XYZ file of C-alpha atoms in Angstrom:
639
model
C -10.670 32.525 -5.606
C -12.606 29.589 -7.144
C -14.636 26.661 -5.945
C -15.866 23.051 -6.885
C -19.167 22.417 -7.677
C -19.148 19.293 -9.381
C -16.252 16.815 -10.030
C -15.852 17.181 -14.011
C -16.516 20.317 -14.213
C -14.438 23.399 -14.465
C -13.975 25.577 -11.107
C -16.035 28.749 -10.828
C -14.622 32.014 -10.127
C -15.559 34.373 -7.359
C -15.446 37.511 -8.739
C -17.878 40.065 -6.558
C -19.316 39.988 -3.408
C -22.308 38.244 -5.204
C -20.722 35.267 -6.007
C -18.985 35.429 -2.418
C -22.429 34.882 -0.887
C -23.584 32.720 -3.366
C -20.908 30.457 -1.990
C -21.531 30.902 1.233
C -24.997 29.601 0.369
C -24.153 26.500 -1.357
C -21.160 25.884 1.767
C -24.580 26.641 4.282
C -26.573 23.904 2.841
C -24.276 21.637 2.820
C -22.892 19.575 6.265
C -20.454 18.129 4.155
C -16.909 19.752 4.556
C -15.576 17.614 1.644
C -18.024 19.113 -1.011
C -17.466 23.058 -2.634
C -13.958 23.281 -2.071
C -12.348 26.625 -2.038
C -9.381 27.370 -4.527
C -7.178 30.213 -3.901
C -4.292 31.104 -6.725
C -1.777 33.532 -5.842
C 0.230 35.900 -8.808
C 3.885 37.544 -7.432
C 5.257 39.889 -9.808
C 9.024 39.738 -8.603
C 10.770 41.797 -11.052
C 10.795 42.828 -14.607
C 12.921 40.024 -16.153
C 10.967 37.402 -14.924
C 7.375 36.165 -16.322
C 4.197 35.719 -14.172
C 4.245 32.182 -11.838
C 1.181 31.497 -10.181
C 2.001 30.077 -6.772
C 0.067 29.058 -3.567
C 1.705 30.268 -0.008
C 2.271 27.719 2.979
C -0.985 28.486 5.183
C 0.238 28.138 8.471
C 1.677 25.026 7.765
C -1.832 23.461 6.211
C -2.337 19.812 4.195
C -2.635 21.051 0.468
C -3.799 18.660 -2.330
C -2.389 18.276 -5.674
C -5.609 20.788 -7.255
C -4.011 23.501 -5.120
C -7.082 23.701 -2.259
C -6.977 23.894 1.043
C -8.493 21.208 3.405
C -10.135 22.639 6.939
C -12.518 21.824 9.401
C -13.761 25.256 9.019
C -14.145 26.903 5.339
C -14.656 30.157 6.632
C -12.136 30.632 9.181
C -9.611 29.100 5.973
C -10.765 31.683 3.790
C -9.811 34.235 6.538
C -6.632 33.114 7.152
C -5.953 32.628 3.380
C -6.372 36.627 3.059
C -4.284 36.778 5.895
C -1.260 35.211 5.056
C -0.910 36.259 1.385
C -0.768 39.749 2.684
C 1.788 39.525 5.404
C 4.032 37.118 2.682
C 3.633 39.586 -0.084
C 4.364 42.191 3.020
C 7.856 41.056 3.401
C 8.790 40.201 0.485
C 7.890 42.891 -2.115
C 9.147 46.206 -1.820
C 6.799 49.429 -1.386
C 7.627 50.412 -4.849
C 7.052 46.750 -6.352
C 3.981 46.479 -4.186
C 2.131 49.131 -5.931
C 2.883 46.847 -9.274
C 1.773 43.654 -8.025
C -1.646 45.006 -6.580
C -2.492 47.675 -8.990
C -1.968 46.295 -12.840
C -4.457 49.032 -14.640
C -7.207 47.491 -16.356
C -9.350 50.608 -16.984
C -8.032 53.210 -19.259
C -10.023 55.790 -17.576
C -7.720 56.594 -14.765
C -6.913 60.239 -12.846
C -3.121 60.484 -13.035
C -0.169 58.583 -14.555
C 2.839 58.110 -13.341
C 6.025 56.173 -13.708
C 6.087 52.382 -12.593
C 2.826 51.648 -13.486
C 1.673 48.959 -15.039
C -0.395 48.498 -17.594
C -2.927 45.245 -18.514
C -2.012 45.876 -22.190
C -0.664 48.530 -24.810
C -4.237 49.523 -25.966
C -5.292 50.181 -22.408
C -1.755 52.351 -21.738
C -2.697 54.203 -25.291
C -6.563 55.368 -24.055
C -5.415 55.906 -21.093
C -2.735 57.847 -22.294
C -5.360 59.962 -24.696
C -7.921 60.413 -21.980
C -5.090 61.944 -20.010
C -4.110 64.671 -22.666
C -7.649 65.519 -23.337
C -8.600 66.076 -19.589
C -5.382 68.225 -19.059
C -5.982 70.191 -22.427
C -2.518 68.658 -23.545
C -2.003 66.782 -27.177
C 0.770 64.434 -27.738
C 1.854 62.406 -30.760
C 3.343 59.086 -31.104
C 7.464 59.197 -31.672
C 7.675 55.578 -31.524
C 5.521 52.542 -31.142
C 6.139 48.461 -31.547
C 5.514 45.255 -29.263
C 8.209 46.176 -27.767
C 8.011 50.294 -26.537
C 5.844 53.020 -26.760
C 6.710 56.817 -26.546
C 5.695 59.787 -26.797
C 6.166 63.498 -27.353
C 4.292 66.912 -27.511
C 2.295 68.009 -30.785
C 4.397 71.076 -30.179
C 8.005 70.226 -31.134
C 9.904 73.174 -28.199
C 7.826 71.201 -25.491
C 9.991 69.099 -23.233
C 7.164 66.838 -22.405
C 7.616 63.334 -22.661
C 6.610 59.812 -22.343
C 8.329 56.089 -22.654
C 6.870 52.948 -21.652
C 7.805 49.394 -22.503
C 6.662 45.978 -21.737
C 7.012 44.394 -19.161
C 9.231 41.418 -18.142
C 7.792 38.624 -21.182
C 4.649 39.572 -20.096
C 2.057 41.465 -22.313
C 1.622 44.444 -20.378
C 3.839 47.872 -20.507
C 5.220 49.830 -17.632
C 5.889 53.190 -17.247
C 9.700 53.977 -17.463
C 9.603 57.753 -18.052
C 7.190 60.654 -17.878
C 8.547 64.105 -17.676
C 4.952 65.989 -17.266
C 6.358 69.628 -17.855
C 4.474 71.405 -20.487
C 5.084 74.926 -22.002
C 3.281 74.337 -25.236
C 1.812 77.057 -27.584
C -1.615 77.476 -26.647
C -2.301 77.685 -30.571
C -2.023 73.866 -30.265
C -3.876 73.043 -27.374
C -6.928 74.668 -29.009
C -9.338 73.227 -31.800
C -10.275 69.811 -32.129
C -8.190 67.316 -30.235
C -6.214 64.944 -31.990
C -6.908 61.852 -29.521
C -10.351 62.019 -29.177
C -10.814 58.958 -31.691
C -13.438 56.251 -31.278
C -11.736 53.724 -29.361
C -11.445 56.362 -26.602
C -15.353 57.365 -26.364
C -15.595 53.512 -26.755
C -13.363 52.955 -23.036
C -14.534 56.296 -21.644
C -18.382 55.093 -21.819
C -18.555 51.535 -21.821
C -19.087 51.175 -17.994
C -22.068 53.800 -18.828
C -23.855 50.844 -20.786
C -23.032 48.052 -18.454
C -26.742 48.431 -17.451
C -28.943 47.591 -20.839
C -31.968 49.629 -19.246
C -29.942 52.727 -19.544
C -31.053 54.859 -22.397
C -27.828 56.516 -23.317
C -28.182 58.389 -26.497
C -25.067 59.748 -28.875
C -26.424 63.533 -27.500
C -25.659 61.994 -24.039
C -22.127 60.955 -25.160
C -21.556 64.664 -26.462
C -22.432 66.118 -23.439
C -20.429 63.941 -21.195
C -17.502 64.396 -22.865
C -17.807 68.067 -22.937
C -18.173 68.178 -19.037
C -15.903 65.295 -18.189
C -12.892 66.181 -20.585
C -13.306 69.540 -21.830
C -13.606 68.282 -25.464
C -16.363 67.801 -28.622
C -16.493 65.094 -30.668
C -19.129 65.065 -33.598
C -22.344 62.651 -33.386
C -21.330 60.616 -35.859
C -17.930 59.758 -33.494
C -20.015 59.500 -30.387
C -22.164 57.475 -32.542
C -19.378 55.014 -33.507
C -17.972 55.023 -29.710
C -21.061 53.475 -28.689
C -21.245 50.944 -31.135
C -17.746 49.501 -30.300
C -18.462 49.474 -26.565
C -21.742 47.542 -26.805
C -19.585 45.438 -29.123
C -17.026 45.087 -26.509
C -19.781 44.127 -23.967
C -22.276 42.056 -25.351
C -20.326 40.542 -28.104
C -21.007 40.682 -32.307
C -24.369 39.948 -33.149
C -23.365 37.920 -36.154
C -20.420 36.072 -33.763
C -22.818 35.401 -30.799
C -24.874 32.305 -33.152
C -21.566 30.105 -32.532
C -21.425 30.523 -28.856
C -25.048 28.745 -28.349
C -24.046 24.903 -29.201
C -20.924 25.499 -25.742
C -23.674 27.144 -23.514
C -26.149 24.745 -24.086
C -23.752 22.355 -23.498
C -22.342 23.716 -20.109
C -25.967 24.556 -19.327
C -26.902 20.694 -19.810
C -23.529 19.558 -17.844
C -23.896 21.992 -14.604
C -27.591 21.321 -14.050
C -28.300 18.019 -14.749
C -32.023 17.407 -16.378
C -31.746 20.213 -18.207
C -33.421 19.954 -21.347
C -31.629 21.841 -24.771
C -31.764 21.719 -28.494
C -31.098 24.098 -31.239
C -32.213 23.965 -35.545
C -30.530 25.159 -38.276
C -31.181 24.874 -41.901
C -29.003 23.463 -44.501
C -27.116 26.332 -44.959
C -26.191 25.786 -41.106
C -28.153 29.305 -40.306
C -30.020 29.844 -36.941
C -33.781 28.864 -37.209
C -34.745 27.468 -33.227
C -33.099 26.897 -30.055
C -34.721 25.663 -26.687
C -34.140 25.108 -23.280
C -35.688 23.893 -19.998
C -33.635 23.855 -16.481
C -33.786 20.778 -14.885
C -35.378 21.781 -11.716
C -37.840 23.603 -13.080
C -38.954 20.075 -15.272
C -38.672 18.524 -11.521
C -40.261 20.882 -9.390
C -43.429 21.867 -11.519
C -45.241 18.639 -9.847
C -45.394 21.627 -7.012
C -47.493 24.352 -8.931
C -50.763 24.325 -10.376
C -51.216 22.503 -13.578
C -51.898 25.892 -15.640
C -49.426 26.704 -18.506
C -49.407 30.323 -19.780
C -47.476 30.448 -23.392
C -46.398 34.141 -25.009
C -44.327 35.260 -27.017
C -42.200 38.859 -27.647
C -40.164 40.411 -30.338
C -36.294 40.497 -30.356
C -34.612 43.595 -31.066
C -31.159 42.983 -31.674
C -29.611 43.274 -35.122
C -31.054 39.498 -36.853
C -34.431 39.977 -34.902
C -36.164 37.063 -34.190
C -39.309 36.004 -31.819
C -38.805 34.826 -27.784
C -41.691 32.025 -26.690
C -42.039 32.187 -23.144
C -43.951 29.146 -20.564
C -44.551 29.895 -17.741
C -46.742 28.385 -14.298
C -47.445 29.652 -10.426
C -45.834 28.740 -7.669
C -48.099 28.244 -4.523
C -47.613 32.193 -3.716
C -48.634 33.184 -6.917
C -45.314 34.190 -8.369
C -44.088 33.454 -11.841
C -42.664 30.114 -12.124
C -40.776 30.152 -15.502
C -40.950 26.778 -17.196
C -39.083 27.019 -20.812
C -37.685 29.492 -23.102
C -37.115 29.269 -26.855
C -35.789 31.725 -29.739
C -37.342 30.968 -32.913
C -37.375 32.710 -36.565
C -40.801 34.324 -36.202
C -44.565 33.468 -34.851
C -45.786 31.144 -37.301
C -47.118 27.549 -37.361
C -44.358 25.711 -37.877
C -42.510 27.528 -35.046
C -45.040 27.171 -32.443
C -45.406 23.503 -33.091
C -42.205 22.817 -32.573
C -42.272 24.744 -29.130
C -44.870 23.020 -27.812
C -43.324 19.757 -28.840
C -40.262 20.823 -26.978
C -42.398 21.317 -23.969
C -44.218 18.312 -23.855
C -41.416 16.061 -24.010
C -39.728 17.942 -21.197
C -42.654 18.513 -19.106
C -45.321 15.903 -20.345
C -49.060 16.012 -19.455
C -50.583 16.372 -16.175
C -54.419 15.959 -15.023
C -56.395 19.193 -14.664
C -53.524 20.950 -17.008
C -54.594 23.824 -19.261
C -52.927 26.017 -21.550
C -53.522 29.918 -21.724
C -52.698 32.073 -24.060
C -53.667 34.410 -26.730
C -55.766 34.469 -29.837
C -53.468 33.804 -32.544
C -53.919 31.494 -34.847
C -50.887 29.588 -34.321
C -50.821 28.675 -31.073
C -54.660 27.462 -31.628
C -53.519 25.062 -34.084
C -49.922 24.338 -32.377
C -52.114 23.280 -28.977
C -54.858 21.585 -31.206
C -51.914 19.180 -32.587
C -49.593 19.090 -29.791
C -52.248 18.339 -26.951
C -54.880 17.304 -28.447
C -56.560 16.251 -24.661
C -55.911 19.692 -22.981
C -58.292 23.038 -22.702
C -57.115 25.741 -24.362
C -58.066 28.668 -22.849
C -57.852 32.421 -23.834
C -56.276 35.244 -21.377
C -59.518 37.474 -20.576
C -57.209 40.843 -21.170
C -56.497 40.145 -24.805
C -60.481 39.053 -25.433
C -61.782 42.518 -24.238
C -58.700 44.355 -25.955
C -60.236 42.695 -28.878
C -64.051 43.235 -28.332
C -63.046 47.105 -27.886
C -61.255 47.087 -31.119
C -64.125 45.185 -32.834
C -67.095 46.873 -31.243
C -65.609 50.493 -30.867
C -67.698 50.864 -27.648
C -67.016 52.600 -24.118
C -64.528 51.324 -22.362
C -65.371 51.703 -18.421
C -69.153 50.250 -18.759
C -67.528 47.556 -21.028
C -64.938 46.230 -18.669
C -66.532 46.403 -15.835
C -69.403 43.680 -17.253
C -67.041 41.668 -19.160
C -64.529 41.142 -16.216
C -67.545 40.266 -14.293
C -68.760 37.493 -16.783
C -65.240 36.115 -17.297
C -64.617 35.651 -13.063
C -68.373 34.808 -12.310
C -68.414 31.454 -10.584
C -71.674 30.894 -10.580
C -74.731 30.671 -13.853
C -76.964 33.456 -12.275
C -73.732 36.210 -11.707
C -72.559 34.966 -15.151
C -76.355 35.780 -16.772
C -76.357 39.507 -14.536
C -72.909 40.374 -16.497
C -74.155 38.939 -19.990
C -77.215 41.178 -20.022
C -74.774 44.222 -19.022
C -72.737 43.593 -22.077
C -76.612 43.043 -24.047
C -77.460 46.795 -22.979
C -74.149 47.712 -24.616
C -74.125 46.138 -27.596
C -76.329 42.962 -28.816
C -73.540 41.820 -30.679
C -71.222 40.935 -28.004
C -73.037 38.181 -26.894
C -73.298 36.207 -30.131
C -69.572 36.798 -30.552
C -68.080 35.485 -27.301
C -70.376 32.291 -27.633
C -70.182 31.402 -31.492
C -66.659 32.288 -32.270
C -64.873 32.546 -28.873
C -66.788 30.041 -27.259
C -67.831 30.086 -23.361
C -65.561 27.752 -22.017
C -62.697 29.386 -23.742
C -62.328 32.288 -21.544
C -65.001 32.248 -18.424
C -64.381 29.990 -14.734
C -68.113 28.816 -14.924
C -67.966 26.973 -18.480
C -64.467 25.604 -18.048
C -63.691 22.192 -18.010
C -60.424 22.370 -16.114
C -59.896 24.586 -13.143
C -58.403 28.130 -13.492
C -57.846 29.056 -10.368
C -56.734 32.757 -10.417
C -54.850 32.485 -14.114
C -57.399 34.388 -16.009
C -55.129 36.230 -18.246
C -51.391 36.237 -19.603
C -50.277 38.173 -17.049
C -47.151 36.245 -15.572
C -45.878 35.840 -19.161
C -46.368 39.455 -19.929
C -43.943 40.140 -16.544
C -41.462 38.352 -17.796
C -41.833 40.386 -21.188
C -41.450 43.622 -19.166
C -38.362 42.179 -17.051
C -36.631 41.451 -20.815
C -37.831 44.754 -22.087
C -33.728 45.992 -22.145
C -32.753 42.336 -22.788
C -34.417 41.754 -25.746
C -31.584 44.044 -27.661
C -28.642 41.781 -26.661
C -27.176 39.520 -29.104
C -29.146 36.053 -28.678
C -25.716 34.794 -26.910
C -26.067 37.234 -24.384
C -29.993 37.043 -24.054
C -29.956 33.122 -23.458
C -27.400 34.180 -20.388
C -29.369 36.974 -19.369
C -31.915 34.707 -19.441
C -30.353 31.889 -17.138
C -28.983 34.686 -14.735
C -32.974 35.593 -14.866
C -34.484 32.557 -13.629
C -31.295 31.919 -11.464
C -31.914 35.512 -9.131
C -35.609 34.526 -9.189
C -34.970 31.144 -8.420
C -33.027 32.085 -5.559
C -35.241 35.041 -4.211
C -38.305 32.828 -4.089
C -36.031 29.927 -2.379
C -35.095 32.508 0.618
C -38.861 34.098 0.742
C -40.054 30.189 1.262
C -37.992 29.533 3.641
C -38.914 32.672 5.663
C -42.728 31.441 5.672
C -43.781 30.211 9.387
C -47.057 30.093 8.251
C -49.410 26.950 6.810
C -49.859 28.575 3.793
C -48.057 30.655 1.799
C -48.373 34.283 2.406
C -50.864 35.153 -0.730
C -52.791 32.040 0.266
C -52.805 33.175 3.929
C -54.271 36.453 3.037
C -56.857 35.567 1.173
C -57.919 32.565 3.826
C -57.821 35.009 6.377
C -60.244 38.041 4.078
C -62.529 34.906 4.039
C -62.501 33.903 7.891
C -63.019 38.015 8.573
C -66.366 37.717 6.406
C -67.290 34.415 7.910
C -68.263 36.423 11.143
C -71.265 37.697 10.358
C -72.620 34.658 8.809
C -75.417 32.583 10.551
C -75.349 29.002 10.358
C -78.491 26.497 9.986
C -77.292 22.544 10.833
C -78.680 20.139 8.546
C -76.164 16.796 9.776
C -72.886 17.046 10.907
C -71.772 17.129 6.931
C -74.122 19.493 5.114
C -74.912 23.116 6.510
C -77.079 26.228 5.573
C -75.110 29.336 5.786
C -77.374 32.642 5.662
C -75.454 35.576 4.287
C -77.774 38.571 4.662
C -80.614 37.533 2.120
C -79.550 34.917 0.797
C -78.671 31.370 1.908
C -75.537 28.449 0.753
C -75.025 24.837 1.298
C -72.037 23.996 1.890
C -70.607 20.429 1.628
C -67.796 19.480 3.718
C -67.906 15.691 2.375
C -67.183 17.011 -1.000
C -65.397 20.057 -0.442
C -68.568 22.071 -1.999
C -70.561 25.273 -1.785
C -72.991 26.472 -4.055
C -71.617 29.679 -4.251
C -68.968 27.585 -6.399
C -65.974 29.349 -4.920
C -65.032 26.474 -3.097
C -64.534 24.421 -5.352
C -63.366 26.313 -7.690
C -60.598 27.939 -5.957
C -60.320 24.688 -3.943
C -59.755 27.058 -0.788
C -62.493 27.550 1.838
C -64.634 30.800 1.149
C -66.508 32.673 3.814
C -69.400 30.560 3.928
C -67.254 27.093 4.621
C -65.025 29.027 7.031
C -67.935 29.937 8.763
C -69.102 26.548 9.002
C -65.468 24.914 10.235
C -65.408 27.491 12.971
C -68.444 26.069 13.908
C -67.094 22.811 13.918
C -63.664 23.771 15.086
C -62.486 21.819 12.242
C -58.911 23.207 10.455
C -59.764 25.310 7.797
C -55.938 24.037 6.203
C -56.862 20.837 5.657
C -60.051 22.303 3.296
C -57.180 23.879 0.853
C -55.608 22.954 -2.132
C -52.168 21.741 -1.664
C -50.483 23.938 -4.325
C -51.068 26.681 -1.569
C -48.825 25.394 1.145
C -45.748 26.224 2.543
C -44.728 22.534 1.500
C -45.579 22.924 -1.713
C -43.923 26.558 -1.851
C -40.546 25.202 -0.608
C -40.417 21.608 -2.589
C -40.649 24.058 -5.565
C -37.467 25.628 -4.842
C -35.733 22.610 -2.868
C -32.837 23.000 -5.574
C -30.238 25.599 -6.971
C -29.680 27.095 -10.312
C -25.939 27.002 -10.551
C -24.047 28.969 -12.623
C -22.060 28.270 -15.764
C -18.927 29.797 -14.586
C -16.463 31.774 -16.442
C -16.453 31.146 -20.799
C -12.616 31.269 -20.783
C -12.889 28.071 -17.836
C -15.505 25.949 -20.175
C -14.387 22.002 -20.704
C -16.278 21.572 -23.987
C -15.447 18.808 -26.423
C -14.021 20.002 -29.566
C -16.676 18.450 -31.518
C -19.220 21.218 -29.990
C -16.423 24.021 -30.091
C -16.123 23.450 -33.719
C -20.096 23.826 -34.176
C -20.632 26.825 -36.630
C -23.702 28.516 -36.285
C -24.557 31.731 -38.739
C -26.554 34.133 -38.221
C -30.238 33.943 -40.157
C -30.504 35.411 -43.159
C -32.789 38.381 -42.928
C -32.977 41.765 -45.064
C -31.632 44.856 -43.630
């Protein structure tokens, strides 16, 4: 089953119940019956002289156009009867013992019986499975005869009668069983020791859906184990070793082969979501410096979340290395909002300039923006150059991991007063923390002024509002998400990468649209911690736009002209804190209309208005030869 997404480009497969209700999505959104068409292909295997013919049943007599889809009123109830009739067809016209053929071509070598008539998806799959077989019976075979055309085989022990032919089947690739006679009466001096078939290729099959999940440490030991208590057999480390090697080939591709595939996913990436934003370096030697890309809703839809930017970066693991730069935003709950990835050689000047070159002409420059990162010394001089307008801004975390490695003083008493300085909203709670951190150490203060600067890393001296992006912390979450992904070949990281943002995309689209509130549900929270303290707050009228709010001992004016109080937290947050609740209760004024509109429900489901659609099956790619020829190596590095 495929559908349609766009005319021009190729159909995408359904292959899991994922993509089913990924479909289902897209057909939900959409009143248009025209739009996502369904393709269904159906394979008969008739006999064994005659090759595969893909052909598409009469559906109860149903209109079908030239593409082979059906046309219907109703997509779902088509689908339905699509199932429907290719069974009872196939029913009556395949025999029970061709039946078994047609649905159950073996695919996976690591199977619990064999027997004759079935089929095979090739000869290397019928030869594991074949091995796997002897091994968890104890048995060992050898090969008598083997071509393109038949395999068979025979006992190790030559006064056994057990034996095995298959050939291929119809002109067709894949081999059928023909004969298996499974009697054995072997020596038993031959079924002991080592076993013959345990070769590499076999651990390789026998694991490989092990380390379909990259978290998954599975170690060589592992591998020894496992095939101990699954097939009664030992193979050496080195062996178990080498198994694993060829299976994580198998799935994630070569390392040095995976450079070439970039210039045809970039391409499909820029072709199925239009906007996106791509580009990839290479030297002139055609080796892999940079490569960059933006999706094209995320360029659209970051109008929709604050104007803070929060750049970081992470080591690559795989077999070339390499360096990941990360952008990221909010959305208006407060989840990561990824904005652009890039691979580059390493973190050095030259690389981060060209980043944040990348990301200004995707994303350009908005008012109030600000960029947070780090301390290092590249991305200082990369931001200096780039945006030469915009506040820089240092995450809080790695300034105290700093002063603790610089000042080599207690760490409780220390964080406690330096976390207070850097989220103090006002002068006099910023002064309380400063002479905290003066009781710990004189130098601290002289430090975070002279070479730091103030307004590089506190809410009361910064020029642009922070709102509640003090630190790197959205960028490091996307670090920890990649933490397995980082060892993939950088083919299969940029599509991990996609399929990242694409889940997260979609998660944050359904949470949005489960919202029945004003605000999203973060915002909501804290609005309503605010109106709970409001309640005990007396209120002194001055007019009907300036107030006196008395909070225990101490008194605020709050503004509601201007959107003020001189506890700063209204402004600064731009969301009403206790004191101005307390005062538009009084008034019976909406305290909504006091908040920022990057907190909204509107703002939380503009952000996600869109789809990340996938790139569909490599095999089903329409790229222009002029890309496919593209050769990419692999960077030169020292092993």
């Amino acid at each position: 089953m495929e559908f349609q997404v766009k005319s021009g480009i190729p159909p995408m497969k359904i292959r899991d119940d994922k993509g089913f209700h990924f479909y289902i999505e897209l057909k939900r959104k959409n009143q248009d019956e025209t739009i996502y068409l369904l393709l269904v292909n159906c394979t008969k295997i008739l006999s064994d002289d005659q090759s595969l013919r893909g052909v598409i049943p009469n559906i109860n007599n149903q209109d079908i156009n030239d593409e082979g889809s059906v046309e219907s009123p109703s997509w779902f109830v088509m689908a339905c009867r699509i199932a429907d009739n290719i069974i009872e067809e196939e029913d009556t016209r395949i025999s029970k013992k061709d039946k078994a053929v047609a649905y159950g071509i073996i695919t996976d070598p690591c199977i619990d019986t064999i027997s004759v008539d079935q089929v095979f998806n090739s000869k290397q799959v019928l030869v594991n499975a074949m091995s796997m077989y002897s091994m968890k019976n104890n048995y060992q075979h050898k090969v008598k005869r083997s071509s393109t055309q038949d395999y068979v085989l025979t006992c190790l022990d030559d006064k056994s009668h057990w034996y095995f032919r298959a050939s291929v089947y119809g002109k067709t690739s894949m081999f059928k069983v023909r004969k298996f006679d499974e009697a054995h009466n072997c020596s038993l001096n031959i079924i002991s020791g080592d076993h013959r078939q345990e070769t590499s290729n076999v651990v390789r099959d026998y694991i490989k859906n092990k380390l379909m999940n990259p978290k998954r440490g599975y170690r060589p030991n592992d591998i020894v184990d496992d095939m101990i208590d699954d097939l009664s057999v030992c193979v050496s480390y080195q062996k178990a070793w080498r198994g694993k090697e060829k299976a994580l080939d198998l799935l994630r591709g070569r390392a040095n082969e995976s450079y070439s595939t970039l210039p045809s996913f970039l391409y499909m990436l820029q072709l199925t979501n239009s906007g996106t934003i791509t580009d990839f370096v290479t030297d002139s030697e055609f080796r892999f410096k940079y490569m960059f890309f933006a999706m094209g809703i995320f360029i659209q839809n970051w109008k929709h979340c604050t104007p803070i930017i929060v750049v970081d970066d992470t080591f690559l693991k795989s077999a070339y290395g390499g360096t990941l730069l990360i952008a990221s935003s909010q959305n208006a709950n407060r989840g990561i909002f990824p904005l652009d990835f890039a691979i580059v050689d390493s973190e050095n000047d030259v690389s981060w300039e060209w980043f944040m070159s990348k990301m200004k002409n995707a994303y350009g420059e908005r008012e109030g923006q600000c960029i947070i990162s780090d301390r290092h010394e590249s991305i200082k001089k990369a931001v200096t150059k780039v945006y030469p307008t915009l506040i820089h801004g240092f995450c809080s975390f790695h300034l105290f991991q700093n002063i603790k490695t610089k000042f080599r003083k207690g760490v409780k008493a220390l964080k406690d007063a330096f976390n207070g300085a850097s989220k103090a909203y006002n002068l006099t709670e910023f002064e309380k923390y400063m002479s905290d951190l003066d009781k710990i150490d004189d130098r601290i203060r002289p430090y975070l002024q002279n070479e730091v600067g103030y307004e590089k890393w506190t809410r009361v001296f910064s020029p642009n509002k922070r709102y509640s992006t003090m630190t790197s912390n959205i960028a490091e979450s996307i670090n920890s998400a990649l933490m397995a992904a980082r060892e993939l070949p950088v083919g299969t990281l940029v599509e991990a990468l996609k399929c990242l943002v694409q889940r997260w995309h979609l998660a944050n689209k359904d949470k949005a649209s489960s919202i029945f509130t004003h605000l999203s549900t973060e915002a909501e929270a804290d609005l309503k911690t605010n109106r709970n303290m409001s309640r005990k707050l007396k209120i002194e009228t001055s007019n009907l736009v300036i107030y006196t709010v008395l909070d225990g001992r101490k008194s605020f004016i709050v503004d509601l002209q201007n959107k003020t109080c001189s506890c700063d937290k209204f402004q600064y947050d731009e969301m009403s804190c206790s004191h101005a609740m307390a005062v538009l209760g009084k008034r019976s004024l909406s305290c909504y209309d006091f908040c920022s509109y990057y907190y909204t429900k509107e703002a939380f489901v503009a952000t996600y208005k869109d789809y990340v659609l996938p790139l569909g099956d490599p095999a089903t790619w329409n790229v222009p030869n002029e890309i496919k020829i593209m050769e990419i190596l692999p960077p030169a590095t020292r092993r």
